[in-house]
Amino acid sequence: MSGTRPDPTPADDEVRMEVHDPDPAGADAARVAADRAIADQALIDDVPDEAVVEPRPVRQRDPDEPALLDVRGLKTHFHTRSGVVQAVDGVDLSVQRGEVLGVVGESGCGKSVTALSIMGLVPYPGKVEAGTVTFDDQDLTGLSNRQMSRLRGDRLSMIFQQPGSALNPVHRAGRQIEEVYELHRDYDDEEQTRRAADMLRQVGIPDPERRARAYPHELSGGMAQRVMIAMALACQPDLLIADEPTTALDVTIQAQILDLMRDLVAESGTAVVLITHDLGVVAEMADRVAVMYAGQVVEEADVITLFEDPKHPYTRGLIGSMPVLGDRREALETIPGVVPNLVDPPVGCRFADRCHARVEHDLSICTEQDPELLPVVETDGDAHVVRCFLHHDAEGRPRAVEGGSTPADVVTAPAELAPGEGP
Amino acid sequence: MIAYAVKRILTAIPVLFGVVVVVFLLPRVVLGDPCRAVLGPRATEASCEQFAAANGLDDPIWEQFTRFVGDVLTFDLGESIKFSRPVTEVLLDRLPLTIELALSALLLAIVVGVPLGIAAARWHNSPVDIGTMAFANVGVSMPIFWLGLMLSYLFAVVLGDTFLALPPTGRFSPGLTPEPFYEVWGWTVSDSGFWSGLLEFLSKFAVFNAVISAQWAGAWDAIRHLILPTIALATIPMAIIARMTRSSLLDVLGRDYVRTAAAKGARDARVVRRHALRNALLPVVTIIGLQLGLLLGGAVLTETVFVLPGIGTALFDAITTRDYPIVQGFTLVIASTYVVVNLVVDLSYGYLDPRVRLQ
Ligand SMILES: Nc1ncnc2c1ncn2[C@@H]1O[C@H](COP(=O)(O)OP(=O)(O)O)[C@@H](O)[C@H]1O
Ligand code: SF4
Ligand SMILES: [Mg+2]
């Protein structure tokens, strides 16, 4: 990403939010965000005083542009001995070229399984049961394994949470990058070696020719993740899926890796699905955000709207429990309760047993009918969608009711609410 | 890698020394009174004194030990009581057959066991997997004695009149004992000396000997005699290797780097071949090394069932007749083989897994 960086203030540094010279669009977005932040102050007083999304260029969606990746009604289930785990149960997502889509949610809510379903790499005993994954006008769920492997690593690629174990311990780092070319390009050995070293240089590895000969156990976690990124971007894919790429790394290394990813994808125009449980990462990286809960997307909006005007009680809870400054603890520990068992979930909203808004507004429909992912009232099109009966009635008509609840209310569910209990 | 190899070879030396110590002490502990063990329980005091003096048993123990070490280093393992021949000679006479048997059994166990394990893991829970595991579970609990007799019965009696018939005992059919290859080649070999000894030793590898000297009928006959003992001896290690390969490969196929390989666009067969197999075979190599130890033990039984003159039958006879120099010498060779095999296993480990070389 271009632009000079002013000296960050110590506080900025601490939460490693970088301030970029805003381009005009970014400046606009930033102003809007700031205005909104003030306007919403009365409503959401737990949201940090300063805007969570620092002024930075946020790519705005062009509604006329076709999506690069369009996931519709994706269901991936695991047929285990203890029942059918509905890990992904009707996920809708879309990503345009060059866009960074953040996918957030607590651990166990189906983010990784969604990613693996897109890649066609769902492990046994999992199976994609329904839905389509349209990538560049082609439904990937209908492709053979052979056709899929031609796309993987070339046009869509993936990096994982544990860089140390994601590299093969018995092959040299450079060799593992060369293999991508061996699989997808007609380069001779020399060209492969040269390009692998070139990729290592691009991901900021000093002395790449020497590092290429290192075995994975000789690399630090940050180095290993750089090698993974080099491997994933070797063929300049259209789409990169990054599943918690920095979760396993030290905080300072996290920042470096995120910067690197942002720069590289901005340069190559690669679209990114960035999976994380860390809203801070999303605030810093994403253009759009999809919030997942219990195998479903519960809200999706552009990053600024999502942070300034969150609609779903779960999203509000997530944002309300974000640390304002300082260390990045597991952001979600202040929402009481856990992600429900995904084996035979009961009818109704999956969040119901943890949702205080439901109690406050006395919404009995929440446990009688499944909410759908629908546009919120102020927007047209599907720029901001939410899955919640606070915002839609039983027929899916938008409700004008704005939940008067603050995140603080939302997050302190009454103790007597037992899971699955109706109001 | 070279530094690792040198280090590993050096660590084998104290182990070999330990083997020598144990073999030295063995008859002194087990036999109690070597004189009566050798000369019989009714040997007189006088003959025992004579025996002790002749064998240096009156000398201080450390002197006996240094002499023993010196003997071992010069390959002098004493004289067999039963055969009245140097132990080394008996050993060199018998060893080739046992090596042939153990190696062919190991080869069969690997060549069949590893692919079976791979197939079972790749098609996990399929009929291939279920069949392989059923075979493996029966295979590991198959007594060699019983299996040997069953095989003999099946191939020599039931199928005795068909083209599948195989000989149940012995090394050669009457009249088909091949000439030593050097005689076929018309070499004149002096009666004694290192080179003639070596040639004679090599010529005792029956299949090798017959093949290089183009004695095809003899070669085929020698191979046919080896088939049933090889199957009997290979069954247990084959089952163990298949099971180990399967579980190791299943484990590796669930690893993150295997998923990475698939995410790069490698297809299933390539993922298994390039990314999973090498990692999965690491523990299998260890198991194969351990099997060789078991094979040497199993060879004793196999040679007995199939009446083959290898070190197994010699050792068996020596134990029952208290021919302790033979027991001592053979134990030394078997134990050293074991140490050397483990050394080879560790070296191949270092070759397969870069992480090992650093430790
Ligand atoms: N191999 C598997 N077998 C059975 N259940 C699985 C398997 N992998 C994931 N799941 C289940 O799928 C759900 C979603 O998992 P995952 O996508 O890994 O969550 P996240 O990435 O959001 O933390 C979890 O409830 C998990 O138990
Ligand atoms: S649908 Fe009901 S239970 Fe679910 S989040 Fe909305 S208000 Fe809460
Ligand atoms: Mg995950």
PDB file of N, CA and C and ligand atoms in Angstrom, chain A residues 312-313 349 351-352 355 357-358 363 366 371 387-390, ligand 2:
ATOM      1  N   HIS A 312     -26.858  -6.660  14.710  1.00  0.00           N
ATOM      2  CA  HIS A 312     -27.144  -7.915  15.386  1.00  0.00           C
ATOM      3  C   HIS A 312     -26.648  -7.872  16.829  1.00  0.00           C
ATOM      4  N   PRO A 313     -27.459  -8.352  17.759  1.00  0.00           N
ATOM      5  CA  PRO A 313     -27.011  -8.340  19.153  1.00  0.00           C
ATOM      6  C   PRO A 313     -25.656  -9.017  19.355  1.00  0.00           C
ATOM      7  N   CYS A 349     -33.574 -18.809  16.311  1.00  0.00           N
ATOM      8  CA  CYS A 349     -32.276 -18.139  16.255  1.00  0.00           C
ATOM      9  C   CYS A 349     -31.258 -18.892  17.094  1.00  0.00           C
ATOM     10  N   PHE A 351     -28.666 -17.817  18.378  1.00  0.00           N
ATOM     11  CA  PHE A 351     -28.080 -16.977  19.430  1.00  0.00           C
ATOM     12  C   PHE A 351     -29.057 -16.791  20.597  1.00  0.00           C
ATOM     13  N   ALA A 352     -30.282 -17.342  20.442  1.00  0.00           N
ATOM     14  CA  ALA A 352     -31.359 -17.010  21.372  1.00  0.00           C
ATOM     15  C   ALA A 352     -30.992 -17.187  22.842  1.00  0.00           C
ATOM     16  N   CYS A 355     -29.042 -14.254  24.118  1.00  0.00           N
ATOM     17  CA  CYS A 355     -29.437 -12.936  23.639  1.00  0.00           C
ATOM     18  C   CYS A 355     -30.313 -12.215  24.657  1.00  0.00           C
ATOM     19  N   ALA A 357     -31.373  -9.058  24.223  1.00  0.00           N
ATOM     20  CA  ALA A 357     -32.355  -8.241  23.493  1.00  0.00           C
ATOM     21  C   ALA A 357     -33.672  -8.987  23.324  1.00  0.00           C
ATOM     22  N   ARG A 358     -33.570 -10.283  23.114  1.00  0.00           N
ATOM     23  CA  ARG A 358     -34.776 -11.092  22.944  1.00  0.00           C
ATOM     24  C   ARG A 358     -35.658 -10.994  24.202  1.00  0.00           C
ATOM     25  N   LEU A 363     -39.439 -11.109  22.580  1.00  0.00           N
ATOM     26  CA  LEU A 363     -39.669 -11.644  21.242  1.00  0.00           C
ATOM     27  C   LEU A 363     -39.809 -13.166  21.317  1.00  0.00           C
ATOM     28  N   CYS A 366     -38.365 -15.588  18.200  1.00  0.00           N
ATOM     29  CA  CYS A 366     -36.960 -15.991  18.072  1.00  0.00           C
ATOM     30  C   CYS A 366     -36.751 -17.489  18.224  1.00  0.00           C
ATOM     31  N   PRO A 371     -34.594 -17.010  11.836  1.00  0.00           N
ATOM     32  CA  PRO A 371     -34.455 -15.704  11.182  1.00  0.00           C
ATOM     33  C   PRO A 371     -33.671 -15.844   9.884  1.00  0.00           C
ATOM     34  N   ARG A 387     -29.365 -11.035  10.308  1.00  0.00           N
ATOM     35  CA  ARG A 387     -30.245 -12.169  10.554  1.00  0.00           C
ATOM     36  C   ARG A 387     -30.763 -12.048  11.979  1.00  0.00           C
ATOM     37  N   CYS A 388     -31.901 -11.291  12.146  1.00  0.00           N
ATOM     38  CA  CYS A 388     -32.367 -11.042  13.510  1.00  0.00           C
ATOM     39  C   CYS A 388     -33.790 -10.503  13.475  1.00  0.00           C
ATOM     40  N   PHE A 389     -34.620 -11.008  14.355  1.00  0.00           N
ATOM     41  CA  PHE A 389     -36.020 -10.580  14.402  1.00  0.00           C
ATOM     42  C   PHE A 389     -36.199  -9.201  15.023  1.00  0.00           C
ATOM     43  N   LEU A 390     -35.153  -8.647  15.571  1.00  0.00           N
ATOM     44  CA  LEU A 390     -35.239  -7.249  16.004  1.00  0.00           C
ATOM     45  C   LEU A 390     -35.440  -6.354  14.791  1.00  0.00           C
TER      46      LEU A 390
HETATM   47  S1  SF4 C   2     -33.309 -13.152  16.385  1.00  0.00           S
HETATM   48 FE1  SF4 C   2     -33.927 -12.869  18.477  1.00  0.00          FE
HETATM   49  S2  SF4 C   2     -32.590 -14.165  19.650  1.00  0.00           S
HETATM   50 FE2  SF4 C   2     -31.712 -13.958  17.651  1.00  0.00          FE
HETATM   51  S3  SF4 C   2     -30.311 -12.293  17.852  1.00  0.00           S
HETATM   52 FE3  SF4 C   2     -32.170 -11.410  17.116  1.00  0.00          FE
HETATM   53  S4  SF4 C   2     -33.257 -10.829  18.961  1.00  0.00           S
HETATM   54 FE4  SF4 C   2     -31.624 -12.187  19.612  1.00  0.00          FE
END
